[in-house]
Tab-separated table of C-alpha atoms in Angstrom:
chain	number	residue	atom	x	y	z
A	1	MET	CA	-2.854	-10.554	-43.655
A	2	LYS	CA	-4.129	-8.774	-46.796
A	3	VAL	CA	-2.390	-5.993	-48.720
A	4	LEU	CA	-3.924	-3.994	-51.516
A	5	ILE	CA	-1.244	-2.797	-53.920
A	6	ILE	CA	-1.756	0.321	-56.005
A	7	SER	CA	0.424	0.142	-59.118
A	8	PRO	CA	-0.868	2.128	-62.147
A	9	HIS	CA	1.627	0.241	-64.313
A	10	PHE	CA	1.446	-3.545	-64.294
A	11	PRO	CA	2.083	-6.367	-66.756
A	12	PRO	CA	1.761	-6.466	-69.665
A	13	GLN	CA	2.763	-2.785	-69.513
A	14	ASN	CA	6.508	-2.466	-69.929
A	15	ALA	CA	7.336	0.018	-67.222
A	16	ALA	CA	10.277	0.118	-64.788
A	17	ASP	CA	8.159	1.129	-61.800
A	18	MET	CA	6.019	-2.016	-61.784
A	19	GLN	CA	8.992	-4.370	-61.515
A	20	ARG	CA	9.094	-4.263	-57.683
A	21	VAL	CA	5.531	-5.463	-57.509
A	22	ARG	CA	5.794	-8.023	-60.306
A	23	THR	CA	8.857	-9.723	-58.871
A	24	SER	CA	7.478	-9.644	-55.274
A	25	LEU	CA	4.102	-11.219	-56.013
A	26	PRO	CA	5.439	-14.812	-56.203
A	27	TYR	CA	6.683	-14.498	-52.614
A	28	PHE	CA	4.042	-12.548	-50.646
A	29	LYS	CA	1.954	-15.639	-49.895
A	30	GLU	CA	5.025	-17.531	-48.641
A	31	PHE	CA	5.543	-14.759	-46.107
A	32	GLY	CA	1.957	-14.742	-44.899
A	33	TRP	CA	0.454	-11.971	-47.008
A	34	ASP	CA	-2.350	-12.235	-49.575
A	35	ALA	CA	-1.945	-9.543	-52.225
A	36	GLU	CA	-4.364	-7.946	-54.610
A	37	VAL	CA	-3.409	-5.340	-57.218
A	38	VAL	CA	-5.246	-2.382	-58.593
A	39	THR	CA	-3.861	-1.077	-61.908
A	40	VAL	CA	-4.769	0.841	-65.030
A	41	ASP	CA	-5.913	-1.215	-68.014
A	42	GLU	CA	-2.983	-1.298	-70.409
A	43	SER	CA	-5.123	0.032	-73.261
A	44	TYR	CA	-5.002	3.477	-71.577
A	45	SER	CA	-1.204	3.610	-71.402
A	46	PRO	CA	1.088	4.741	-74.234
A	47	LEU	CA	3.791	2.383	-73.081
A	48	PRO	CA	4.615	-0.720	-75.078
A	49	THR	CA	3.332	-4.016	-73.797
A	50	ASP	CA	5.219	-7.216	-73.194
A	51	HIS	CA	2.909	-10.167	-72.619
A	52	LEU	CA	5.778	-12.351	-71.557
A	53	LEU	CA	5.706	-10.398	-68.276
A	54	LEU	CA	2.430	-12.086	-67.412
A	55	GLN	CA	4.206	-15.450	-67.212
A	56	THR	CA	5.765	-14.409	-63.919
A	57	VAL	CA	2.482	-13.268	-62.209
A	58	PRO	CA	0.980	-16.087	-60.163
A	59	ASP	CA	-2.443	-17.159	-61.367
A	60	TYR	CA	-3.987	-16.762	-57.923
A	61	ILE	CA	-3.241	-13.022	-57.740
A	62	LYS	CA	-6.406	-10.888	-58.130
A	63	VAL	CA	-5.745	-7.943	-60.500
A	64	HIS	CA	-8.374	-5.198	-60.638
A	65	LYS	CA	-8.127	-2.894	-63.683
A	66	VAL	CA	-9.430	0.638	-63.849
A	67	LYS	CA	-9.974	3.011	-66.704
A	68	ALA	CA	-8.326	6.347	-67.434
A	69	LEU	CA	-9.235	9.441	-69.350
A	70	ASN	CA	-8.323	9.174	-73.024
A	71	ARG	CA	-4.841	10.550	-73.547
A	72	LYS	CA	-5.862	11.691	-77.000
A	73	TRP	CA	-8.082	14.311	-75.405
A	74	THR	CA	-6.250	15.191	-72.235
A	75	SER	CA	-2.971	15.765	-74.068
A	76	LYS	CA	-4.637	18.722	-75.789
A	77	LEU	CA	-4.774	20.249	-72.306
A	78	GLY	CA	-1.158	19.310	-71.655
A	79	LEU	CA	-2.148	16.426	-69.297
A	80	GLY	CA	-0.660	13.128	-70.447
A	81	SER	CA	0.160	11.774	-67.012
A	82	LEU	CA	-1.325	8.333	-66.414
A	83	ALA	CA	-1.728	9.142	-62.707
A	84	LEU	CA	-3.777	12.247	-63.293
A	85	ARG	CA	-5.891	10.535	-66.041
A	86	SER	CA	-6.703	7.598	-63.816
A	87	LEU	CA	-7.058	9.304	-60.451
A	88	TRP	CA	-10.903	9.422	-60.406
A	89	PHE	CA	-11.151	5.779	-61.539
A	90	PHE	CA	-8.783	4.603	-58.755
A	91	TYR	CA	-10.871	6.623	-56.265
A	92	ALA	CA	-14.110	4.935	-57.360
A	93	LYS	CA	-12.794	1.374	-57.748
A	94	VAL	CA	-10.865	1.238	-54.469
A	95	ASN	CA	-13.750	2.760	-52.598
A	96	ARG	CA	-15.848	-0.215	-53.701
A	97	LEU	CA	-13.113	-2.730	-52.842
A	98	LEU	CA	-12.605	-1.330	-49.348
A	99	LYS	CA	-16.336	-1.442	-48.669
A	100	GLN	CA	-16.498	-5.099	-49.732
A	101	THR	CA	-13.194	-6.550	-48.435
A	102	ARG	CA	-11.093	-5.972	-45.337
A	103	PHE	CA	-7.468	-5.164	-46.135
A	104	ASP	CA	-4.888	-4.746	-43.406
A	105	LEU	CA	-2.727	-2.330	-45.386
A	106	MET	CA	-2.387	-0.426	-48.652
A	107	TYR	CA	0.826	-0.284	-50.566
A	108	PHE	CA	1.591	2.343	-53.197
A	109	SER	CA	4.462	1.168	-55.387
A	110	THR	CA	4.769	3.467	-58.375
A	111	THR	CA	6.434	6.524	-59.785
A	112	GLN	CA	2.980	7.742	-60.858
A	113	PHE	CA	3.012	9.608	-57.562
A	114	PRO	CA	-0.216	11.681	-57.688
A	115	VAL	CA	-2.266	8.552	-57.003
A	116	CYS	CA	-0.599	8.392	-53.589
A	117	VAL	CA	-2.701	11.350	-52.366
A	118	LEU	CA	-5.626	8.956	-52.258
A	119	GLY	CA	-3.897	7.083	-49.467
A	120	ALA	CA	-4.651	9.925	-47.049
A	121	TYR	CA	-8.297	9.896	-48.073
A	122	TRP	CA	-8.734	6.127	-47.744
A	123	LYS	CA	-6.938	6.160	-44.398
A	124	LYS	CA	-9.333	8.800	-43.051
A	125	ARG	CA	-12.416	7.151	-44.423
A	126	PHE	CA	-11.648	3.401	-43.838
A	127	GLY	CA	-8.964	3.601	-41.158
A	128	ILE	CA	-6.509	1.640	-43.294
A	129	PRO	CA	-2.760	2.389	-42.991
A	130	TYR	CA	-0.642	2.829	-46.116
A	131	VAL	CA	2.975	2.547	-47.202
A	132	ILE	CA	4.582	4.469	-50.014
A	133	ASP	CA	7.411	3.034	-52.079
A	134	MET	CA	9.663	5.964	-53.151
A	135	GLN	CA	11.313	4.477	-56.268
A	136	ASP	CA	12.362	7.992	-57.393
A	137	PRO	CA	12.167	11.430	-55.813
A	138	TRP	CA	8.674	12.931	-56.058
A	139	HIS	CA	9.140	16.613	-55.398
A	140	SER	CA	12.730	17.561	-56.095
A	141	GLU	CA	14.839	20.693	-56.470
A	142	TYR	CA	17.359	18.863	-58.656
A	143	TYR	CA	16.444	20.604	-61.956
A	144	GLN	CA	15.887	24.093	-60.473
A	145	ASP	CA	19.374	25.277	-61.354
A	146	LYS	CA	19.578	23.328	-64.622
A	147	PRO	CA	19.252	24.937	-68.107
A	148	LYS	CA	15.797	24.729	-69.632
A	149	GLU	CA	16.927	22.232	-72.277
A	150	GLN	CA	18.036	19.795	-69.561
A	151	ARG	CA	14.731	19.877	-67.730
A	152	PRO	CA	12.032	17.246	-68.269
A	153	PRO	CA	9.042	18.078	-70.525
A	154	LYS	CA	6.401	20.231	-68.782
A	155	TYR	CA	8.746	20.821	-65.876
A	156	TRP	CA	7.095	24.142	-64.851
A	157	PHE	CA	3.756	22.354	-64.277
A	158	SER	CA	5.089	19.149	-62.778
A	159	TYR	CA	7.362	20.970	-60.352
A	160	ARG	CA	4.464	22.933	-58.860
A	161	LEU	CA	2.040	20.021	-58.909
A	162	ASN	CA	4.543	17.768	-57.088
A	163	LYS	CA	5.290	20.457	-54.538
A	164	MET	CA	1.596	20.727	-53.784
A	165	LEU	CA	0.692	16.993	-53.735
A	166	GLU	CA	3.672	15.425	-52.036
A	167	PRO	CA	2.876	16.737	-48.520
A	168	ILE	CA	-0.755	15.541	-48.746
A	169	ALA	CA	0.398	11.995	-49.260
A	170	LEU	CA	3.535	11.920	-47.120
A	171	LYS	CA	2.334	13.636	-43.982
A	172	HIS	CA	-0.208	10.861	-43.387
A	173	ALA	CA	1.869	7.874	-44.555
A	174	ASP	CA	2.371	5.032	-42.066
A	175	GLY	CA	5.507	3.579	-43.659
A	176	LEU	CA	8.112	4.348	-46.237
A	177	ILE	CA	10.168	2.173	-48.502
A	178	ALA	CA	12.827	3.690	-50.768
A	179	VAL	CA	15.582	2.629	-53.072
A	180	SER	CA	17.875	5.198	-51.493
A	181	ALA	CA	18.466	5.977	-47.800
A	182	ASN	CA	18.761	9.670	-48.772
A	183	TYR	CA	15.148	9.668	-50.041
A	184	ILE	CA	13.930	8.585	-46.609
A	185	TYR	CA	16.209	11.022	-44.784
A	186	ASN	CA	15.106	13.916	-46.988
A	187	LEU	CA	11.405	13.137	-46.564
A	188	LYS	CA	11.549	12.688	-42.784
A	189	THR	CA	13.499	15.991	-42.569
A	190	ARG	CA	10.943	17.749	-44.758
A	191	TYR	CA	7.949	16.276	-42.936
A	192	PRO	CA	8.537	15.968	-39.118
A	193	GLU	CA	5.073	14.322	-38.862
A	194	ILE	CA	6.527	11.096	-40.207
A	195	LYS	CA	9.867	11.123	-38.408
A	196	ALA	CA	8.948	8.055	-36.304
A	197	ILE	CA	7.138	5.885	-38.866
A	198	PRO	CA	8.747	2.558	-40.005
A	199	ALA	CA	10.990	3.032	-43.011
A	200	ASP	CA	13.537	0.946	-44.847
A	201	THR	CA	15.880	1.165	-47.806
A	202	ILE	CA	15.037	-1.716	-50.154
A	203	THR	CA	16.489	-1.980	-53.624
A	204	PHE	CA	14.627	-3.775	-56.421
A	205	GLY	CA	15.253	-7.528	-56.285
A	206	ALA	CA	17.154	-9.661	-58.812
A	207	PHE	CA	14.724	-12.099	-60.407
A	208	ALA	CA	16.588	-14.914	-62.119
A	209	PRO	CA	13.514	-16.564	-63.808
A	210	ASP	CA	13.374	-13.639	-66.225
A	211	LEU	CA	16.654	-14.557	-67.848
A	212	ALA	CA	15.351	-18.061	-68.781
A	213	ILE	CA	12.213	-16.543	-70.394
A	214	ALA	CA	14.313	-14.112	-72.360
A	215	LEU	CA	16.590	-16.829	-73.646
A	216	LYS	CA	13.666	-19.001	-74.622
A	217	HIS	CA	12.161	-16.232	-76.735
A	218	GLU	CA	15.192	-14.388	-77.944
A	219	HIS	CA	14.681	-15.310	-81.619
A	220	SER	CA	11.302	-13.507	-81.590
A	221	PHE	CA	12.951	-10.158	-80.928
A	222	GLU	CA	14.346	-7.798	-83.539
A	223	PRO	CA	18.178	-7.970	-83.548
A	224	LEU	CA	19.606	-4.552	-82.610
A	225	LEU	CA	23.321	-5.178	-82.561
A	226	SER	CA	25.915	-5.230	-85.308
A	227	LYS	CA	27.306	-8.569	-86.411
A	228	ASN	CA	30.531	-6.873	-87.521
A	229	HIS	CA	31.478	-5.109	-84.343
A	230	ILE	CA	32.286	-5.676	-80.717
A	231	ASN	CA	29.138	-4.444	-79.107
A	232	ILE	CA	29.124	-2.620	-75.752
A	233	VAL	CA	25.525	-2.177	-74.650
A	234	TYR	CA	23.587	-0.010	-72.225
A	235	VAL	CA	19.779	-0.296	-72.109
A	236	GLY	CA	17.832	2.213	-70.009
A	237	ARG	CA	16.871	5.823	-69.805
A	238	GLY	CA	19.272	8.520	-70.957
A	239	GLY	CA	19.572	12.126	-69.932
A	240	TYR	CA	22.060	14.943	-69.579
A	241	ASP	CA	22.565	13.983	-65.925
A	242	MET	CA	24.407	10.873	-67.221
A	243	HIS	CA	26.968	12.806	-69.256
A	244	LYS	CA	29.443	12.942	-66.383
A	245	ALA	CA	29.508	9.171	-66.357
A	246	ILE	CA	29.552	8.668	-70.128
A	247	ARG	CA	31.912	11.445	-71.117
A	248	PRO	CA	35.131	10.004	-69.563
A	249	VAL	CA	34.515	6.634	-71.218
A	250	LEU	CA	33.965	8.175	-74.641
A	251	GLU	CA	36.975	10.490	-74.126
A	252	VAL	CA	39.215	7.507	-73.410
A	253	PHE	CA	37.746	5.754	-76.422
A	254	LYS	CA	38.443	8.760	-78.586
A	255	GLN	CA	42.148	8.687	-77.640
A	256	LEU	CA	42.330	5.018	-78.475
A	257	LEU	CA	40.716	5.679	-81.834
A	258	LEU	CA	43.354	8.280	-82.597
A	259	GLN	CA	46.067	5.735	-81.798
A	260	ASN	CA	44.673	2.935	-83.915
A	261	GLU	CA	41.366	3.617	-85.688
A	262	ASP	CA	41.374	0.288	-87.578
A	263	LEU	CA	41.548	-1.677	-84.293
A	264	TYR	CA	39.379	0.419	-81.951
A	265	GLY	CA	36.872	1.182	-84.688
A	266	LYS	CA	35.667	-2.383	-84.086
A	267	LEU	CA	34.040	-1.192	-80.841
A	268	LYS	CA	30.485	0.081	-81.033
A	269	PHE	CA	28.580	1.581	-78.123
A	270	TYR	CA	24.814	1.166	-77.914
A	271	PHE	CA	22.477	3.259	-75.783
A	272	ILE	CA	18.999	1.767	-76.175
A	273	GLY	CA	15.637	2.933	-74.870
A	274	THR	CA	16.917	6.276	-73.694
A	275	SER	CA	13.626	8.264	-73.827
A	276	TYR	CA	10.309	7.905	-72.080
A	277	ALA	CA	8.551	9.697	-74.966
A	278	PRO	CA	6.236	7.698	-77.240
A	279	ALA	CA	7.945	5.792	-80.072
A	280	GLY	CA	9.427	8.112	-82.675
A	281	GLN	CA	9.158	11.208	-80.508
A	282	GLY	CA	12.160	10.809	-78.278
A	283	LYS	CA	15.010	13.289	-78.404
A	284	PRO	CA	18.575	11.890	-78.297
A	285	THR	CA	20.569	12.899	-75.202
A	286	ILE	CA	23.635	10.690	-75.600
A	287	LEU	CA	24.364	11.033	-79.305
A	288	PRO	CA	24.894	14.846	-79.010
A	289	LEU	CA	27.687	14.095	-76.529
A	290	ALA	CA	29.255	11.617	-78.972
A	291	GLN	CA	29.014	14.203	-81.740
A	292	GLU	CA	30.679	16.819	-79.545
A	293	LEU	CA	33.588	14.390	-78.955
A	294	GLY	CA	33.739	13.309	-82.585
A	295	VAL	CA	33.030	9.634	-81.971
A	296	GLN	CA	29.459	9.533	-83.311
A	297	GLN	CA	30.371	6.894	-85.877
A	298	SER	CA	30.886	4.435	-83.042
A	299	VAL	CA	27.875	5.360	-80.932
A	300	VAL	CA	24.253	4.316	-81.597
A	301	GLU	CA	21.428	5.822	-79.623
A	302	VAL	CA	17.951	4.271	-79.918
A	303	THR	CA	15.490	6.525	-78.148
A	304	ASN	CA	12.545	4.153	-78.500
A	305	ARG	CA	12.105	1.914	-75.503
A	306	ILE	CA	12.097	-1.864	-76.054
A	307	SER	CA	10.264	-4.507	-74.123
A	308	TYR	CA	11.655	-5.878	-70.879
A	309	PHE	CA	12.501	-9.300	-72.283
A	310	HIS	CA	13.864	-7.780	-75.438
A	311	THR	CA	16.146	-5.862	-73.099
A	312	LEU	CA	17.306	-9.002	-71.333
A	313	ALA	CA	17.910	-10.836	-74.626
A	314	THR	CA	19.896	-7.858	-76.007
A	315	LEU	CA	22.069	-7.743	-72.826
A	316	GLN	CA	22.860	-11.416	-73.303
A	317	GLN	CA	23.710	-10.884	-76.981
A	318	ALA	CA	26.216	-8.161	-76.174
A	319	HIS	CA	29.917	-8.736	-75.956
A	320	ALA	CA	30.134	-6.415	-72.913
A	321	LEU	CA	27.866	-4.148	-70.879
A	322	PHE	CA	28.145	-0.537	-69.720
A	323	ILE	CA	26.021	1.048	-67.007
A	324	ALA	CA	26.073	4.869	-66.826
A	325	GLY	CA	24.776	6.401	-63.592
A	326	SER	CA	23.357	9.823	-62.901
A	327	ASP	CA	25.383	12.620	-61.337
A	328	ASP	CA	22.615	12.641	-58.696
A	329	PRO	CA	24.068	10.815	-55.639
A	330	ASP	CA	20.580	9.365	-54.811
A	331	TYR	CA	20.397	7.532	-58.167
A	332	THR	CA	20.543	3.810	-57.576
A	333	ALA	CA	19.838	2.247	-61.016
A	334	SER	CA	17.832	-0.817	-60.140
A	335	LYS	CA	18.687	-2.104	-63.644
A	336	ILE	CA	22.052	-3.244	-62.325
A	337	TYR	CA	20.558	-6.631	-61.374
A	338	PRO	CA	19.700	-7.829	-64.852
A	339	TYR	CA	23.188	-6.738	-65.891
A	340	LEU	CA	24.752	-8.807	-63.116
A	341	LEU	CA	22.503	-11.787	-63.882
A	342	SER	CA	23.649	-11.679	-67.475
A	343	LYS	CA	27.205	-12.447	-66.323
A	344	LYS	CA	28.682	-10.319	-69.103
A	345	PRO	CA	31.882	-8.246	-68.742
A	346	LEU	CA	30.785	-5.030	-67.119
A	347	LEU	CA	31.943	-1.414	-66.959
A	348	ALA	CA	29.963	0.863	-64.615
A	349	VAL	CA	30.382	4.563	-63.739
A	350	PHE	CA	28.306	6.062	-60.937
A	351	ASN	CA	28.317	8.909	-58.507
A	352	GLU	CA	30.545	7.804	-55.666
A	353	LYS	CA	27.632	8.128	-53.211
A	354	SER	CA	25.283	5.927	-55.200
A	355	SER	CA	24.346	2.649	-53.486
A	356	ALA	CA	24.956	0.888	-56.818
A	357	VAL	CA	28.714	1.259	-56.298
A	358	GLY	CA	28.781	-0.869	-53.124
A	359	ILE	CA	26.269	-3.372	-54.416
A	360	ILE	CA	28.265	-4.102	-57.539
A	361	LYS	CA	31.582	-4.303	-55.755
A	362	GLN	CA	30.179	-6.717	-53.168
A	363	SER	CA	28.214	-8.841	-55.615
A	364	ALA	CA	30.553	-8.925	-58.622
A	365	PRO	CA	34.187	-8.280	-57.849
A	366	LYS	CA	35.262	-8.815	-61.482
A	367	ALA	CA	33.117	-5.839	-62.648
A	368	SER	CA	34.986	-2.654	-63.401
A	369	VAL	CA	33.392	0.122	-61.285
A	370	TYR	CA	34.458	3.776	-61.399
A	371	THR	CA	33.013	6.849	-59.782
A	372	ILE	CA	32.294	10.433	-60.893
A	373	PRO	CA	34.388	12.435	-61.528
A	374	ALA	CA	36.123	9.786	-63.588
A	375	ASN	CA	38.844	11.942	-65.067
A	376	ASP	CA	41.879	11.033	-62.981
A	377	ALA	CA	44.796	9.258	-64.586
A	378	ALA	CA	44.266	5.971	-62.855
A	379	THR	CA	40.648	5.771	-63.899
A	380	GLN	CA	41.398	6.708	-67.471
A	381	ALA	CA	44.122	4.098	-67.588
A	382	GLY	CA	41.764	1.486	-66.180
A	383	ILE	CA	39.016	2.244	-68.697
A	384	GLY	CA	41.598	2.285	-71.486
A	385	ALA	CA	42.967	-1.146	-70.454
A	386	LEU	CA	39.466	-2.616	-70.303
A	387	LEU	CA	38.499	-1.309	-73.757
A	388	SER	CA	41.839	-2.629	-75.130
A	389	ALA	CA	41.133	-6.072	-73.667
A	390	TRP	CA	37.658	-6.103	-75.132
A	391	VAL	CA	38.762	-5.079	-78.587
A	392	GLN	CA	41.275	-7.921	-78.577
A	393	GLY	CA	38.579	-10.441	-77.647
A	394	SER	CA	39.445	-10.845	-73.962
A	395	PHE	CA	36.167	-10.903	-72.084
A	396	ASP	CA	36.178	-11.635	-68.354
A	397	PRO	CA	32.610	-12.646	-67.440
A	398	VAL	CA	31.094	-11.356	-64.227
A	399	GLU	CA	30.407	-13.941	-61.612
A	400	THR	CA	28.158	-13.106	-58.671
A	401	THR	CA	29.162	-13.893	-55.077
A	402	PRO	CA	26.965	-15.435	-52.360
A	403	GLU	CA	26.504	-11.816	-51.157
A	404	PHE	CA	24.323	-11.269	-54.206
A	405	GLU	CA	21.568	-13.387	-52.722
A	406	LYS	CA	20.583	-10.684	-50.290
A	407	TYR	CA	19.603	-8.613	-53.291
A	408	SER	CA	17.284	-11.262	-54.682
A	409	ALA	CA	13.549	-10.584	-55.243
A	410	LYS	CA	12.701	-13.002	-52.460
A	411	GLN	CA	14.840	-11.204	-49.898
A	412	SER	CA	13.498	-7.902	-51.074
A	413	THR	CA	9.936	-9.161	-50.541
A	414	LEU	CA	10.833	-10.400	-47.063
A	415	LYS	CA	12.089	-6.915	-46.148
A	416	GLN	CA	8.887	-5.386	-47.512
A	417	VAL	CA	6.581	-7.574	-45.410
A	418	GLU	CA	8.726	-7.056	-42.343
A	419	LEU	CA	8.139	-3.327	-42.790
A	420	PHE	CA	4.399	-3.999	-43.271
A	421	ALA	CA	4.370	-5.890	-39.989
A	422	GLY	CA	6.191	-2.998	-38.304
A	423	VAL	CA	3.490	-0.602	-39.563
A	424	LEU	CA	0.736	-2.768	-38.183
A	425	LYS	CA	2.525	-3.154	-34.872
A	426	SER	CA	2.945	0.618	-34.586
A	427	LYS	CA	-0.793	1.140	-35.276
A	428	GLN	CA	-1.703	-1.399	-32.582
A	429	GLU	CA	0.589	0.269	-30.062
A	430	VAL	CA	-1.009	3.624	-30.736
A	431	LYS	CA	-4.482	2.098	-30.229
A	432	SER	CA	-3.489	0.530	-26.923
A	433	ILE	CA	-2.229	3.818	-25.443
């Protein structure tokens, strides 16, 4: 079987939405699928590159690169989206590929969602089924009732564009993968046309080889943490939707500081890579909360994103780790796997309905997991006790259970190809009727 994967971001681009594809490629062949990838040449993306990512891509994988319109010019029109800039080039390149080579299925795995509309076109022209991997919501009402300052940049345009494009791609899809069961439920409710298509909730997989690469090269990365403090680290995107998870931790920390500033002043919280904006242009979203609470001297926010392996090295250099989840119940935070693989003491706060809560509790019983709202007395006492233990040098490392194996990249890939097979079976059944 042959699958053509559409992933606008791909190594060496350092983007979260290509990680599913990258960590699955070593296993597709083992499960009977030959994969080829179509991506955008990294020179057209503003994202930082991390050439170490290429070490995990098997040499036998064919990678086809397309161009994109120059962001320097399109940004003057307010169009910086890689998906929109590359749409024509994907259209032309994949047309040529599908004329030359027979593929059994197309797989869109990206958050650059506008490219997914091409799936409907290629299905109609070449008769090839396609699967969409919903790593995030595409069209969403989440920000409609939020203040303007809490909305993403260019929200007015993106909201309307997404509302127009999503049905074009989704109504003709033959299969759905999502990191949240709610994503699938919402889409099948919104589009009755796809109610019966194969669908599965598949989180990103934990990929242990990455940790070894990060350790091998850790001395080549710029040190970001203080040598004179006990460093509690979070690496990942920020946002006002995470305040409900971060606020209770900083409020407890503030009370501890008032009790003994000399002791608890040794703790320093790091929030690294919090903005998707180009380097130097990101706006802090966590530091303002720390300033509001008066603990800004103990909080460092670095808006610039760092490379993937720099991230892994930094997690391993930390004394302890903190994962802050969104107040959106569908938020899953695929980043939890590198945190768990790092085996560092862990504090996590998520919406109680997030799948991350159950995954962490099953896979790492020693992790301290709390849910939003995290303002009850028991939760505050638990967070306080944990911070007190850390400041006194008591670090209980996280150990993963055998249950964690089902969240591995290999098992994730197996679930993907099982869904692919289900899509092909459904198409055959329709033909035989």
